[in-house]
GROMACS .gro file of C-alpha atoms in nm:
model
  217
    1MET     CA    1   1.338  -1.305  -2.205
    2ASP     CA    2   1.284  -1.096  -2.520
    3THR     CA    3   1.115  -0.757  -2.510
    4VAL     CA    4   0.785  -0.880  -2.652
    5THR     CA    5   0.756  -1.165  -2.402
    6GLY     CA    6   0.869  -0.937  -2.119
    7SER     CA    7   0.604  -0.682  -2.208
    8ALA     CA    8   0.333  -0.951  -2.225
    9THR     CA    9   0.441  -1.089  -1.888
   10GLU     CA   10   0.431  -0.744  -1.733
   11ARG     CA   11   0.082  -0.680  -1.872
   12ALA     CA   12  -0.042  -1.014  -1.741
   13TYR     CA   13   0.120  -0.945  -1.404
   14ARG     CA   14  -0.029  -0.596  -1.371
   15HIS     CA   15  -0.375  -0.709  -1.481
   16THR     CA   16  -0.384  -1.001  -1.239
   17LYS     CA   17  -0.230  -0.814  -0.947
   18ASN     CA   18  -0.469  -0.520  -0.987
   19ALA     CA   19  -0.765  -0.760  -1.010
   20ILE     CA   20  -0.654  -0.924  -0.684
   21LEU     CA   21  -0.591  -0.597  -0.502
   22ASP     CA   22  -0.925  -0.443  -0.597
   23ARG     CA   23  -1.094  -0.780  -0.531
   24ARG     CA   24  -1.226  -0.846  -0.879
   25TYR     CA   25  -1.048  -1.178  -0.816
   26ALA     CA   26  -1.170  -1.260  -0.468
   27GLY     CA   27  -0.978  -1.443  -0.200
   28GLY     CA   28  -1.037  -1.818  -0.238
   29GLU     CA   29  -1.119  -1.788  -0.609
   30LEU     CA   30  -0.945  -2.023  -0.854
   31VAL     CA   31  -0.843  -1.833  -1.167
   32SER     CA   32  -0.731  -2.017  -1.479
   33GLU     CA   33  -0.437  -1.923  -1.699
   34GLY     CA   34  -0.674  -1.926  -1.996
   35ASP     CA   35  -0.909  -1.671  -1.839
   36ILE     CA   36  -0.622  -1.433  -1.768
   37ALA     CA   37  -0.471  -1.486  -2.113
   38SER     CA   38  -0.805  -1.404  -2.277
   39ALA     CA   39  -0.858  -1.096  -2.061
   40VAL     CA   40  -0.513  -0.956  -2.136
   41GLY     CA   41  -0.483  -1.078  -2.495
   42VAL     CA   42  -0.162  -1.276  -2.453
   43SER     CA   43  -0.058  -1.641  -2.468
   44ARG     CA   44  -0.043  -1.865  -2.162
   45THR     CA   45   0.339  -1.855  -2.135
   46PRO     CA   46   0.362  -1.494  -2.007
   47VAL     CA   47   0.060  -1.557  -1.784
   48ARG     CA   48   0.242  -1.850  -1.626
   49GLU     CA   49   0.547  -1.630  -1.565
   50ALA     CA   50   0.328  -1.357  -1.417
   51LEU     CA   51   0.161  -1.605  -1.182
   52LEU     CA   52   0.498  -1.734  -1.062
   53ARG     CA   53   0.588  -1.378  -0.972
   54LEU     CA   54   0.259  -1.329  -0.786
   55GLU     CA   55   0.311  -1.657  -0.603
   56SER     CA   56   0.649  -1.529  -0.480
   57GLU     CA   57   0.465  -1.223  -0.344
   58GLY     CA   58   0.222  -1.445  -0.153
   59LEU     CA   59  -0.085  -1.337  -0.349
   60VAL     CA   60  -0.162  -1.665  -0.525
   61ARG     CA   61  -0.096  -2.035  -0.482
   62LEU     CA   62  -0.040  -2.231  -0.803
   63TYR     CA   63  -0.201  -2.566  -0.881
   64PRO     CA   64  -0.064  -2.730  -1.198
   65LYS     CA   65  -0.328  -2.784  -1.470
   66ARG     CA   66  -0.592  -2.617  -1.253
   67GLY     CA   67  -0.490  -2.254  -1.217
   68ALA     CA   68  -0.403  -2.007  -0.944
   69LEU     CA   69  -0.585  -1.981  -0.612
   70VAL     CA   70  -0.610  -1.624  -0.486
   71VAL     CA   71  -0.480  -1.652  -0.130
   72PRO     CA   72  -0.750  -1.525   0.110
   73VAL     CA   73  -0.661  -1.247   0.350
   74SER     CA   74  -0.622  -1.385   0.701
   75PRO     CA   75  -0.639  -1.199   1.034
   76GLU     CA   76  -0.274  -1.293   1.084
   77GLU     CA   77  -0.173  -1.128   0.756
   78ILE     CA   78  -0.360  -0.810   0.846
   79ALA     CA   79  -0.185  -0.793   1.184
   80ASP     CA   80   0.152  -0.864   1.020
   81VAL     CA   81   0.104  -0.584   0.767
   82VAL     CA   82   0.017  -0.333   1.039
   83GLU     CA   83   0.314  -0.441   1.253
   84ALA     CA   84   0.554  -0.414   0.958
   85ARG     CA   85   0.422  -0.069   0.869
   86ARG     CA   86   0.479   0.043   1.228
   87LEU     CA   87   0.842  -0.070   1.218
   88ILE     CA   88   0.919   0.093   0.884
   89GLU     CA   89   0.725   0.414   0.923
   90THR     CA   90   0.815   0.503   1.280
   91HIS     CA   91   1.182   0.450   1.192
   92THR     CA   92   1.171   0.659   0.875
   93ALA     CA   93   0.964   0.936   1.038
   94GLU     CA   94   1.221   0.969   1.315
   95ARG     CA   95   1.496   0.972   1.058
   96ALA     CA   96   1.317   1.238   0.851
   97ALA     CA   97   1.271   1.460   1.157
   98ARG     CA   98   1.643   1.431   1.237
   99ALA     CA   99   1.752   1.519   0.883
  100GLY     CA  100   1.943   1.836   0.804
  101GLY     CA  101   1.748   2.160   0.792
  102GLN     CA  102   1.738   2.192   0.413
  103ASP     CA  103   1.643   1.828   0.353
  104ARG     CA  104   1.375   1.847   0.621
  105ALA     CA  105   1.237   2.173   0.484
  106GLU     CA  106   1.214   2.029   0.132
  107LEU     CA  107   1.037   1.718   0.265
  108ALA     CA  108   0.792   1.938   0.456
  109VAL     CA  109   0.708   2.119   0.132
  110ARG     CA  110   0.640   1.789  -0.044
  111LEU     CA  111   0.429   1.662   0.247
  112THR     CA  112   0.230   1.985   0.246
  113GLY     CA  113   0.152   1.927  -0.121
  114ARG     CA  114   0.033   1.573  -0.050
  115LEU     CA  115  -0.180   1.693   0.239
  116ASP     CA  116  -0.334   1.957   0.013
  117GLU     CA  117  -0.417   1.678  -0.237
  118MET     CA  118  -0.591   1.484   0.040
  119ARG     CA  119  -0.796   1.788   0.141
  120ALA     CA  120  -0.891   1.855  -0.221
  121ALA     CA  121  -1.003   1.493  -0.268
  122LEU     CA  122  -1.202   1.509   0.055
  123GLY     CA  123  -1.383   1.818  -0.068
  124ALA     CA  124  -1.455   1.668  -0.410
  125GLY     CA  125  -1.745   1.443  -0.330
  126PRO     CA  126  -1.531   1.300  -0.165
  127ASP     CA  127  -1.312   1.138  -0.431
  128ARG     CA  128  -1.206   0.828  -0.236
  129PRO     CA  129  -0.960   0.683  -0.494
  130ALA     CA  130  -0.782   1.020  -0.521
  131PHE     CA  131  -0.778   1.051  -0.142
  132MET     CA  132  -0.627   0.705  -0.098
  133ALA     CA  133  -0.364   0.775  -0.364
  134ALA     CA  134  -0.264   1.103  -0.196
  135ASP     CA  135  -0.262   0.930   0.145
  136ARG     CA  136  -0.024   0.667   0.012
  137ARG     CA  137   0.202   0.929  -0.152
  138PHE     CA  138   0.222   1.123   0.177
  139HIS     CA  139   0.356   0.821   0.363
  140ARG     CA  140   0.584   0.722   0.077
  141GLU     CA  141   0.747   1.067   0.078
  142ILE     CA  142   0.863   1.002   0.434
  143VAL     CA  143   0.985   0.650   0.365
  144GLU     CA  144   1.152   0.759   0.041
  145ALA     CA  145   1.337   1.038   0.225
  146SER     CA  146   1.532   0.766   0.407
  147GLY     CA  147   1.703   0.677   0.079
  148ASN     CA  148   1.677   0.309   0.173
  149ARG     CA  149   1.555   0.130  -0.141
  150ILE     CA  150   1.477  -0.190   0.051
  151LEU     CA  151   1.249  -0.007   0.296
  152ILE     CA  152   1.080   0.176   0.008
  153GLY     CA  153   1.012  -0.155  -0.170
  154LEU     CA  154   0.877  -0.311   0.149
  155TYR     CA  155   0.650  -0.012   0.208
  156ASP     CA  156   0.509  -0.036  -0.146
  157SER     CA  157   0.445  -0.407  -0.100
  158LEU     CA  158   0.270  -0.352   0.233
  159ARG     CA  159   0.042  -0.083   0.094
  160ASP     CA  160  -0.044  -0.311  -0.199
  161ARG     CA  161  -0.144  -0.583   0.045
  162GLN     CA  162  -0.346  -0.341   0.255
  163LEU     CA  163  -0.560  -0.244  -0.046
  164ARG     CA  164  -0.745  -0.575  -0.045
  165MET     CA  165  -0.790  -0.574   0.332
  166MET     CA  166  -1.010  -0.265   0.339
  167GLU     CA  167  -1.380  -0.334   0.355
  168GLU     CA  168  -1.601  -0.141   0.114
  169GLY     CA  169  -1.759   0.156   0.288
  170ALA     CA  170  -1.512   0.152   0.576
  171ARG     CA  171  -1.350   0.479   0.466
  172THR     CA  172  -1.621   0.721   0.577
  173VAL     CA  173  -1.595   1.098   0.546
  174ARG     CA  174  -1.525   1.123   0.919
  175ARG     CA  175  -1.246   0.866   0.889
  176MET     CA  176  -1.098   1.064   0.600
  177GLU     CA  177  -1.118   1.387   0.801
  178ARG     CA  178  -0.941   1.213   1.088
  179ASN     CA  179  -0.671   1.095   0.848
  180VAL     CA  180  -0.612   1.453   0.734
  181GLU     CA  181  -0.587   1.570   1.096
  182GLU     CA  182  -0.338   1.294   1.182
  183HIS     CA  183  -0.128   1.360   0.871
  184ALA     CA  184  -0.112   1.728   0.968
  185VAL     CA  185   0.032   1.631   1.309
  186ILE     CA  186   0.295   1.411   1.141
  187LEU     CA  187   0.387   1.695   0.904
  188GLU     CA  188   0.431   1.946   1.185
  189ALA     CA  189   0.651   1.706   1.385
  190VAL     CA  190   0.876   1.649   1.084
  191ARG     CA  191   0.886   2.021   1.002
  192ALA     CA  192   0.984   2.100   1.362
  193GLY     CA  193   1.258   1.837   1.364
  194ASP     CA  194   1.102   1.664   1.665
  195ALA     CA  195   1.186   1.295   1.619
  196GLU     CA  196   0.996   1.177   1.926
  197ALA     CA  197   0.683   1.368   1.826
  198ALA     CA  198   0.711   1.228   1.472
  199ARG     CA  199   0.730   0.874   1.607
  200THR     CA  200   0.435   0.933   1.840
  201ALA     CA  201   0.226   1.086   1.560
  202VAL     CA  202   0.294   0.800   1.320
  203THR     CA  203   0.218   0.544   1.591
  204ALA     CA  204  -0.115   0.712   1.669
  205HIS     CA  205  -0.200   0.728   1.298
  206LEU     CA  206  -0.124   0.359   1.245
  207ASP     CA  207  -0.335   0.280   1.550
  208THR     CA  208  -0.622   0.432   1.352
  209ALA     CA  209  -0.534   0.213   1.052
  210ALA     CA  210  -0.525  -0.092   1.278
  211GLU     CA  211  -0.867  -0.003   1.414
  212LEU     CA  212  -1.002   0.038   1.061
  213LEU     CA  213  -0.866  -0.305   0.965
  214GLY     CA  214  -1.003  -0.470   1.278
  215VAL     CA  215  -0.665  -0.542   1.438
  216ARG     CA  216  -0.684  -0.580   1.813
  217ARG     CA  217  -0.402  -0.424   2.012
   0.00000   0.00000   0.00000
């Protein structure tokens, strides 16, 4: 693939994926290659390549000569995402808490910065997009500290999927305040090097996420 085509494919991929995740392309909607090509300003060839990539990620289902069906979010997918996050994030939180003193201290500094970003976003209106971005970066810092590129990639994919599962208006100020409180508990457990407390804190926090997404335990 040459650079020009690769760039066009990436643009088509990013446009379409973002439109799916923020629900401008709703679940169950059939989107044509031509519509995407016009929106991005590229030919249909890179759009087709972008859609193949999105199909491999489970976000669309392709129908030749018709277009791409945006795969609706199912209750099973929501439960699977929460379960996968539990497995990855409890493991990496325990690992972070058991890390050497210097590594753990440096991670605690980074987590403190992310928590400060969340508090600032909460106090600014609140600024929900900024809050959600800081929330995601907080969790990613812990996963990234594991150094396991596969787990980091899986985490990113799971958080992408979770974006389109959240109902508008579900993230109330009280929910955001509770998130800050729960993140603070995770931070203190990591800082203290208490692996069991870190696991418990992450589990409790993801229980809140499950509740928000309507997952029954």
